[in-house]
């Protein structure tokens, strides 16, 4: 189960980063701020994935 979850998590993080890049291009966010945007979204997505794994684990 953990291996499936890890594979799906990697896919989700990759796809979220792809969408974030599209957002930065569409909204014309300067390159100086893009690093903050990516970091914030990646941290929040990681927290969401970890919390969902913990919920699945204890259910």
Short mmCIF file of C-alpha atoms in Angstrom, two decimals:
data_model
loop_
_atom_site.label_atom_id
_atom_site.label_comp_id
_atom_site.label_asym_id
_atom_site.label_seq_id
_atom_site.Cartn_x
_atom_site.Cartn_y
_atom_site.Cartn_z
CA UNK A 1 0.00 0.00 0.00
CA UNK A 2 2.78 2.42 0.85
CA UNK A 3 4.47 1.90 -2.51
CA UNK A 4 1.27 2.74 -4.40
CA UNK A 5 0.76 5.82 -2.28
CA UNK A 6 4.35 6.99 -2.89
CA UNK A 7 4.02 6.55 -6.64
CA UNK A 8 0.74 8.44 -6.70
CA UNK A 9 2.20 11.16 -4.49
CA UNK A 10 5.12 11.69 -6.86
CA UNK A 11 2.69 11.92 -9.77
CA UNK A 12 0.53 14.41 -7.87
CA UNK A 13 3.51 16.59 -6.94
CA UNK A 14 4.76 16.55 -10.53
CA UNK A 15 1.37 17.51 -11.91
CA UNK A 16 0.85 20.25 -9.31
CA UNK A 17 4.23 21.72 -10.24
CA UNK A 18 3.24 21.64 -13.89
CA UNK A 19 0.02 23.49 -13.08
CA UNK A 20 1.90 25.98 -10.92
CA UNK A 21 4.25 26.72 -13.79
CA UNK A 22 1.25 27.36 -16.05
CA UNK A 23 -0.22 29.66 -13.41
CA UNK A 24 3.03 31.64 -13.16
CA UNK A 25 3.16 32.04 -16.92
CA UNK A 26 -0.50 33.00 -17.24
CA UNK A 27 -0.43 35.53 -14.39
CA UNK A 28 3.00 36.81 -15.47
CA UNK A 29 4.50 36.38 -12.01
CA UNK A 30 8.07 37.69 -11.92
CA UNK A 31 10.86 35.12 -11.65
CA UNK A 32 11.88 36.47 -8.23
CA UNK A 33 8.48 35.53 -6.78
CA UNK A 34 8.07 32.23 -8.61
CA UNK A 35 10.41 30.48 -6.19
CA UNK A 36 8.18 31.48 -3.26
CA UNK A 37 5.05 30.40 -5.10
CA UNK A 38 6.49 26.98 -5.93
CA UNK A 39 7.82 26.45 -2.42
CA UNK A 40 4.52 27.42 -0.79
CA UNK A 41 2.43 25.21 -3.05
CA UNK A 42 4.83 22.27 -2.70
CA UNK A 43 4.88 22.52 1.10
CA UNK A 44 1.10 22.71 1.29
CA UNK A 45 0.67 19.81 -1.13
CA UNK A 46 3.16 17.72 0.83
CA UNK A 47 1.33 18.44 4.07
CA UNK A 48 -1.93 17.42 2.42
CA UNK A 49 -0.43 14.18 1.12
CA UNK A 50 1.11 13.28 4.48
CA UNK A 51 -2.11 13.98 6.34
CA UNK A 52 -4.11 11.91 3.86
CA UNK A 53 -1.67 9.02 4.22
CA UNK A 54 -1.95 9.17 8.00
CA UNK A 55 -5.73 9.22 7.74
CA UNK A 56 -5.70 6.18 5.45
CA UNK A 57 -3.23 4.41 7.71
CA UNK A 58 -5.37 4.79 10.84
CA UNK A 59 -8.73 4.12 9.25
#
